[in-house]
Tab-separated table of C-alpha atoms in Angstrom:
chain	number	residue	atom	x	y	z
W	1	MET	CA	185.568	69.664	81.572
W	2	ALA	CA	181.842	70.421	81.385
W	3	ALA	CA	180.276	72.103	84.391
W	4	GLN	CA	178.171	69.842	86.583
W	5	LYS	CA	174.477	70.454	86.196
W	6	GLN	CA	172.978	72.281	89.147
W	7	THR	CA	170.442	70.358	91.176
W	8	ASN	CA	168.322	70.860	94.275
W	9	VAL	CA	168.477	67.172	95.199
W	10	HIS	CA	169.903	66.469	98.664
W	11	LYS	CA	171.901	63.251	98.370
W	12	VAL	CA	171.837	61.568	101.770
W	13	ASP	CA	175.348	60.849	103.013
W	14	ASN	CA	174.635	61.007	106.745
W	15	GLU	CA	171.557	59.586	108.432
W	16	GLU	CA	171.428	62.102	111.277
W	17	THR	CA	171.852	65.028	108.913
W	18	PHE	CA	168.986	63.665	106.814
W	19	LYS	CA	166.703	63.283	109.835
W	20	THR	CA	167.360	66.875	110.856
W	21	ALA	CA	166.731	68.238	107.348
W	22	PHE	CA	163.708	66.012	106.779
W	23	GLY	CA	162.234	67.097	110.110
W	24	LYS	CA	162.269	70.693	108.862
W	25	SER	CA	160.736	69.835	105.463
W	26	GLU	CA	157.038	70.534	105.167
W	27	TYR	CA	156.782	68.922	101.721
W	28	ALA	CA	159.392	66.335	100.797
W	29	VAL	CA	160.060	63.799	98.049
W	30	LEU	CA	162.180	60.782	99.026
W	31	PHE	CA	163.799	58.730	96.252
W	32	PHE	CA	165.095	55.276	97.244
W	33	TRP	CA	167.400	53.699	94.663
W	34	ALA	CA	170.089	51.104	94.059
W	35	ASP	CA	173.059	51.723	91.758
W	36	TRP	CA	172.809	48.276	90.152
W	37	HIS	CA	169.200	48.804	89.054
W	38	GLU	CA	169.007	50.327	85.571
W	39	PRO	CA	165.487	51.888	85.842
W	40	CYS	CA	166.692	53.815	88.912
W	41	LYS	CA	169.144	55.726	86.702
W	42	GLN	CA	166.342	56.936	84.430
W	43	ILE	CA	164.210	58.002	87.396
W	44	ALA	CA	167.261	59.726	88.947
W	45	SER	CA	167.664	61.955	85.891
W	46	VAL	CA	163.985	62.934	85.956
W	47	PHE	CA	164.157	63.409	89.737
W	48	MET	CA	166.975	65.922	89.316
W	49	GLU	CA	165.057	67.907	86.689
W	50	LEU	CA	161.919	67.995	88.836
W	51	SER	CA	163.906	69.227	91.834
W	52	ASN	CA	164.864	72.311	89.830
W	53	ASP	CA	161.283	72.864	88.676
W	54	HIS	CA	159.681	72.712	92.137
W	55	PRO	CA	161.450	74.779	94.814
W	56	THR	CA	158.528	74.377	97.246
W	57	LEU	CA	159.418	70.685	97.579
W	58	ARG	CA	162.523	69.227	99.204
W	59	PHE	CA	164.065	66.337	97.296
W	60	PHE	CA	166.119	63.635	99.033
W	61	SER	CA	168.055	60.896	97.210
W	62	ILE	CA	168.660	57.788	99.364
W	63	ASN	CA	170.735	54.711	98.545
W	64	ALA	CA	168.351	51.978	99.720
W	65	GLU	CA	171.089	49.419	100.357
W	66	GLN	CA	173.467	51.784	102.119
W	67	TYR	CA	170.857	53.187	104.495
W	68	GLU	CA	168.892	50.088	105.462
W	69	SER	CA	167.460	51.697	108.607
W	70	LEU	CA	165.829	54.424	106.480
W	71	THR	CA	164.629	51.774	104.038
W	72	GLU	CA	162.962	49.954	106.928
W	73	GLN	CA	161.615	53.162	108.475
W	74	PHE	CA	159.783	54.045	105.239
W	75	ASN	CA	158.779	50.414	104.478
W	76	VAL	CA	160.621	50.331	101.159
W	77	SER	CA	160.554	46.839	99.637
W	78	ALA	CA	161.482	47.613	96.005
W	79	VAL	CA	163.469	50.109	93.968
W	80	PRO	CA	162.892	52.608	92.619
W	81	THR	CA	160.482	53.836	95.293
W	82	ILE	CA	159.425	57.466	95.703
W	83	VAL	CA	157.629	58.581	98.852
W	84	LEU	CA	155.792	61.923	98.927
W	85	THR	CA	155.439	63.371	102.421
W	86	LYS	CA	153.697	66.299	104.047
W	87	GLN	CA	154.902	67.302	107.505
W	88	GLN	CA	156.868	64.026	107.682
W	89	LYS	CA	153.781	61.894	106.972
W	90	GLU	CA	153.424	59.832	103.803
W	91	VAL	CA	150.700	61.001	101.428
W	92	LYS	CA	151.587	58.936	98.342
W	93	ARG	CA	153.955	56.152	97.322
W	94	LEU	CA	155.286	55.299	93.851
W	95	GLU	CA	156.826	51.836	93.618
W	96	ALA	CA	158.622	50.890	90.388
W	97	GLU	CA	156.375	53.405	88.625
W	98	THR	CA	156.809	54.570	85.027
W	99	VAL	CA	158.506	57.883	84.288
W	100	PRO	CA	155.318	59.624	82.969
W	101	ASN	CA	153.292	58.591	86.022
W	102	THR	CA	156.138	59.636	88.334
W	103	VAL	CA	156.332	63.067	86.712
W	104	ASP	CA	152.544	63.528	86.878
W	105	ALA	CA	152.409	62.557	90.573
W	106	ILE	CA	155.251	64.885	91.606
W	107	ASN	CA	153.895	67.774	89.519
W	108	GLN	CA	150.473	67.374	91.157
W	109	PHE	CA	152.104	67.200	94.603
W	110	ALA	CA	154.067	70.362	93.838
W	111	GLN	CA	150.910	72.188	92.782
W	112	HIS	CA	149.257	71.311	96.083
W	113	SER	CA	152.316	72.502	98.012
W	114	GLN	CA	152.389	75.791	96.079
W	115	THR	CA	148.716	76.369	96.815
W	116	ALA	CA	149.269	75.673	100.503
W	117	SER	CA	152.358	77.904	100.659
W	118	ALA	CA	150.501	80.802	99.055
W	119	LEU	CA	147.745	80.485	101.620
W	120	LYS	CA	149.886	80.351	104.757
W	121	PRO	CA	148.862	82.884	107.379
W	122	THR	CA	151.201	85.828	107.846
W	123	PRO	CA	153.195	86.083	111.099
W	124	GLN	CA	150.721	88.732	112.202
W	125	GLN	CA	147.862	86.288	111.637
W	126	ASN	CA	149.687	83.605	113.597
W	127	GLU	CA	150.138	85.974	116.517
W	128	ALA	CA	146.509	87.031	116.514
W	129	LYS	CA	144.441	85.284	119.123
W	130	GLU	CA	141.242	85.418	117.133
W	131	GLU	CA	140.466	86.004	113.464
W	132	SER	CA	137.656	88.427	112.751
W	133	ILE	CA	134.854	87.496	110.336
W	134	GLU	CA	136.141	90.101	107.898
W	135	GLU	CA	139.658	88.647	108.014
W	136	LEU	CA	138.290	85.118	107.690
W	137	ASN	CA	136.195	86.087	104.666
W	138	LYS	CA	139.275	87.617	103.027
W	139	ARG	CA	141.182	84.398	103.654
W	140	ILE	CA	138.335	82.331	102.191
W	141	ALA	CA	138.256	84.555	99.094
W	142	LYS	CA	141.998	84.018	98.711
W	143	LEU	CA	141.531	80.270	99.076
W	144	ILE	CA	138.760	80.144	96.481
W	145	ASN	CA	140.950	81.998	93.979
W	146	ALA	CA	144.155	80.081	94.778
W	147	ALA	CA	143.759	77.998	91.599
W	148	PRO	CA	141.478	78.195	88.521
W	149	ILE	CA	139.736	75.050	89.796
W	150	MET	CA	139.460	74.710	93.589
W	151	LEU	CA	137.841	71.866	95.489
W	152	PHE	CA	136.939	72.192	99.168
W	153	MET	CA	136.722	68.625	100.401
W	154	LYS	CA	137.134	66.276	103.335
W	155	GLY	CA	140.627	64.835	103.061
W	156	THR	CA	142.922	65.008	100.034
W	157	PRO	CA	142.619	63.765	96.429
W	158	GLU	CA	144.911	60.875	97.390
W	159	GLU	CA	142.984	60.091	100.595
W	160	PRO	CA	139.391	61.373	100.552
W	161	LYS	CA	137.719	61.146	103.980
W	162	CYS	CA	134.084	60.837	102.871
W	163	LYS	CA	132.243	59.084	100.055
W	164	PHE	CA	131.039	62.350	98.504
W	165	SER	CA	134.563	63.768	98.269
W	166	ARG	CA	135.777	60.446	96.876
W	167	ALA	CA	133.027	60.410	94.247
W	168	THR	CA	133.840	63.991	93.233
W	169	ILE	CA	137.522	63.147	92.726
W	170	GLU	CA	136.536	60.202	90.526
W	171	ILE	CA	134.203	62.382	88.453
W	172	LEU	CA	136.946	64.982	87.928
W	173	LYS	CA	139.248	62.199	86.719
W	174	GLN	CA	136.565	60.945	84.326
W	175	GLN	CA	136.222	64.479	82.963
W	176	ASN	CA	140.007	64.657	82.444
W	177	VAL	CA	140.355	67.362	85.087
W	178	THR	CA	143.675	66.316	86.629
W	179	LYS	CA	145.129	69.678	87.650
W	180	PHE	CA	143.254	71.494	90.391
W	181	GLY	CA	143.807	72.992	93.814
W	182	TYR	CA	142.152	71.625	96.920
W	183	PHE	CA	141.603	72.548	100.547
W	184	ASN	CA	141.058	69.964	103.271
W	185	ILE	CA	138.310	71.493	105.401
W	186	LEU	CA	138.988	68.946	108.168
W	187	ASN	CA	142.203	70.840	108.937
W	188	ASP	CA	140.591	74.231	109.507
W	189	GLN	CA	137.345	74.423	111.492
W	190	ALA	CA	137.033	78.174	111.001
W	191	VAL	CA	137.082	77.906	107.202
W	192	ARG	CA	134.830	74.840	107.338
W	193	ASN	CA	132.135	76.749	109.223
W	194	GLN	CA	132.404	80.166	107.595
W	195	ILE	CA	132.628	79.115	103.931
W	196	LYS	CA	129.109	77.670	104.314
W	197	VAL	CA	127.919	81.178	105.135
W	198	TYR	CA	130.258	82.919	102.681
W	199	SER	CA	129.001	80.893	99.683
W	200	ASN	CA	125.553	80.067	101.048
W	201	TRP	CA	126.246	76.361	100.544
W	202	LYS	CA	125.915	74.101	103.554
W	203	THR	CA	127.585	70.859	102.479
W	204	PHE	CA	130.905	69.516	101.188
W	205	PRO	CA	132.567	69.043	98.810
W	206	GLN	CA	132.284	72.431	97.117
W	207	LEU	CA	133.736	73.045	93.658
W	208	TYR	CA	134.785	76.515	92.457
W	209	ILE	CA	135.856	77.443	88.927
W	210	ASN	CA	137.483	80.821	88.290
W	211	GLY	CA	136.399	81.938	91.760
W	212	LYS	CA	132.736	81.062	91.245
W	213	LEU	CA	130.874	78.377	93.184
W	214	ILE	CA	129.649	75.572	90.914
W	215	GLY	CA	128.161	73.484	93.702
W	216	GLY	CA	128.479	70.058	95.239
W	217	LEU	CA	128.484	66.516	93.913
W	218	ASP	CA	124.859	66.493	92.718
W	219	VAL	CA	125.260	69.777	90.859
W	220	ILE	CA	128.454	68.566	89.165
W	221	LYS	CA	126.657	65.395	88.038
W	222	GLU	CA	123.748	67.458	86.719
W	223	LYS	CA	126.083	69.788	84.799
W	224	ILE	CA	127.780	66.775	83.203
W	225	GLU	CA	124.451	65.156	82.260
W	226	ASP	CA	123.329	68.436	80.683
W	227	ASP	CA	126.645	68.753	78.773
W	228	GLU	CA	127.397	72.020	80.571
W	229	PHE	CA	130.374	71.032	82.714
W	230	GLN	CA	133.075	71.092	80.036
W	231	GLU	CA	132.020	74.571	78.932
W	232	MET	CA	132.547	75.863	82.467
W	233	LEU	CA	136.168	74.726	82.689
W	234	PRO	CA	139.006	77.271	82.475
W	235	LYS	CA	140.477	77.858	79.025
W	236	GLU	CA	143.818	76.247	79.908
W	237	THR	CA	142.041	73.067	81.067
W	238	LYS	CA	139.995	72.838	77.870
W	239	ASN	CA	143.101	73.467	75.760
W	240	ALA	CA	144.885	70.612	77.545
W	241	GLN	CA	141.888	68.342	76.954
W	242	GLN	CA	141.772	69.274	73.278
W	243	THR	CA	145.437	68.387	72.971
W	244	LEU	CA	144.741	65.042	74.656
W	245	ASN	CA	141.782	64.316	72.359
W	246	ASP	CA	143.960	64.980	69.319
W	247	ARG	CA	146.553	62.601	70.714
W	248	LEU	CA	143.974	59.897	71.450
W	249	LYS	CA	142.547	60.223	67.943
W	250	SER	CA	146.030	59.766	66.530
W	251	LEU	CA	146.702	56.749	68.742
W	252	VAL	CA	143.516	54.843	67.875
W	253	HIS	CA	144.329	55.355	64.170
W	254	GLN	CA	147.986	54.362	64.549
W	255	LYS	CA	147.346	50.981	62.899
W	256	THR	CA	144.293	49.378	61.301
W	257	VAL	CA	143.874	47.212	64.407
W	258	MET	CA	144.934	48.806	67.725
W	259	LEU	CA	144.855	47.202	71.158
W	260	PHE	CA	144.989	49.284	74.344
W	261	MET	CA	145.993	46.946	77.151
W	262	LYS	CA	147.802	46.571	80.458
W	263	GLY	CA	151.319	45.526	79.574
W	264	THR	CA	152.523	44.342	76.165
W	265	PRO	CA	151.645	41.336	73.964
W	266	SER	CA	154.810	39.586	75.167
W	267	GLN	CA	154.228	40.557	78.818
W	268	PRO	CA	150.545	41.180	79.612
W	269	GLN	CA	150.026	42.681	83.073
W	270	CYS	CA	146.475	41.463	83.727
W	271	GLY	CA	144.407	38.369	82.999
W	272	PHE	CA	141.958	40.139	80.694
W	273	SER	CA	144.737	41.587	78.529
W	274	ASN	CA	146.359	38.152	78.369
W	275	GLN	CA	143.066	36.581	77.255
W	276	MET	CA	142.673	39.193	74.532
W	277	ILE	CA	146.185	38.461	73.222
W	278	GLN	CA	145.399	34.742	73.111
W	279	LEU	CA	142.114	35.355	71.258
W	280	LEU	CA	143.864	37.488	68.630
W	281	LYS	CA	146.435	34.721	68.129
W	282	GLN	CA	143.697	32.112	67.741
W	283	GLN	CA	141.933	34.315	65.197
W	284	GLY	CA	145.131	34.790	63.191
W	285	VAL	CA	145.363	38.517	63.917
W	286	SER	CA	149.076	39.275	64.173
W	287	ASP	CA	149.504	42.622	62.438
W	288	TYR	CA	148.154	44.973	65.088
W	289	GLY	CA	149.436	47.877	67.118
W	290	HIS	CA	149.359	48.026	70.880
W	291	PHE	CA	149.607	50.642	73.630
W	292	ASN	CA	150.473	49.929	77.259
W	293	ILE	CA	148.084	52.126	79.245
W	294	LEU	CA	150.110	51.502	82.423
W	295	ASP	CA	152.833	53.717	80.938
W	296	ASP	CA	150.617	56.781	80.513
W	297	MET	CA	148.004	57.760	83.101
W	298	GLU	CA	146.721	60.596	80.902
W	299	VAL	CA	145.887	58.202	78.056
W	300	ARG	CA	144.583	55.592	80.506
W	301	GLN	CA	142.002	57.993	81.958
W	302	GLY	CA	141.332	60.004	78.807
W	303	LEU	CA	140.582	57.051	76.535
W	304	LYS	CA	137.767	55.903	78.846
W	305	LYS	CA	135.937	59.163	78.207
W	306	TYR	CA	136.994	59.446	74.556
W	307	SER	CA	135.289	56.154	73.666
W	308	ASN	CA	132.833	55.975	76.573
W	309	TRP	CA	134.252	52.596	77.607
W	310	PRO	CA	135.358	52.281	81.253
W	311	THR	CA	137.562	49.164	81.209
W	312	TYR	CA	140.612	47.619	79.526
W	313	PRO	CA	141.599	46.039	77.212
W	314	GLN	CA	139.999	47.973	74.347
W	315	LEU	CA	140.243	46.880	70.711
W	316	TYR	CA	139.930	49.377	67.827
W	317	VAL	CA	139.587	48.834	64.082
W	318	LYS	CA	140.251	51.817	61.794
W	319	GLY	CA	139.906	54.157	64.755
W	320	GLN	CA	136.534	52.773	65.832
W	321	LEU	CA	136.072	50.974	69.142
W	322	LEU	CA	135.189	47.319	68.641
W	323	GLY	CA	134.890	46.665	72.362
W	324	GLY	CA	136.488	44.874	75.256
W	325	LEU	CA	137.149	41.216	75.983
W	326	ASP	CA	133.502	40.162	76.359
W	327	VAL	CA	132.479	41.885	73.133
W	328	VAL	CA	135.306	40.229	71.208
W	329	LYS	CA	134.367	36.798	72.630
W	330	GLU	CA	130.734	37.344	71.633
W	331	MET	CA	131.702	38.423	68.114
W	332	ILE	CA	133.842	35.298	67.695
W	333	GLU	CA	130.976	33.086	68.885
W	334	ASP	CA	128.623	34.780	66.408
W	335	ASP	CA	131.167	34.483	63.537
W	336	GLU	CA	131.301	38.277	63.207
W	337	PHE	CA	134.864	38.944	64.357
W	338	GLN	CA	136.750	38.171	61.132
W	339	ASP	CA	134.495	40.444	59.091
W	340	ALA	CA	135.008	43.228	61.641
W	341	VAL	CA	138.818	43.100	61.680
W	342	ASN	CA	139.171	42.620	57.917
W	343	VAL	CA	137.128	45.656	56.865
């Protein structure tokens, strides 16, 4: 008989035991499932693998129907549902999410937990009544170098607490910078005050790359406009982006006509995608490829930058962007669409 695969998942079999363990878990991932639901089985397998990859997180597997009180406590209305928590408070929820998006969310959550764990004060620091400026500066230096890309912001990437932090997160997404460390300056007044002096920068957010201050929101925008931002990114980030660009190039050339949409032609997941499908049918275009951008957050975000087109659906012919729904409608009205798709 084959040995059972080792896992760090805690399968809940007693509600009180769970509450005790959960109460001691700084970072936890709760997976609510039902044994009759086929997608739950796929998520369960991934969940087990991730539990072995991320020892800083505590993984709990909960039968949603067996433990209805826990289902109600965490407001679970569908399965599979995954709830990410920090100090017993929800920071993100994944409801009936795809496997790639689930993996990305948990990996990002784990990175944040690892950064936070590495920066915890020592017992001696906890006992100290007051931190000296020298000690505080050392802690700030450690924070700045905790990850190749570090963002000091108000709130978290999932819940920014000011419009400038929110705008910075959106810009990082647009630039395909999805892996970075962050520090919520609202949780530490000492760091909030002293880092202004340490880096001679008075406002937030503050972005650091390889330990060096880049600046705030306006500076980031300026660097992007001057085509300097990408060159400043760490090598591993640029390598990941290059890999993504190669993948996107391959995808847009997958068939002569390629449609990137929400859902599939048989089950569109938004009105605009549905309209595009209907237009293609009316125009007699049946031999085309399609990609569901809801299944892959990396492609969803990356393709916007790759083709400089911010919305979906997107229609490509021979690897070249034709446009979105409005462009296609306009081309049909001007009798240009058939020539474009039959090149």
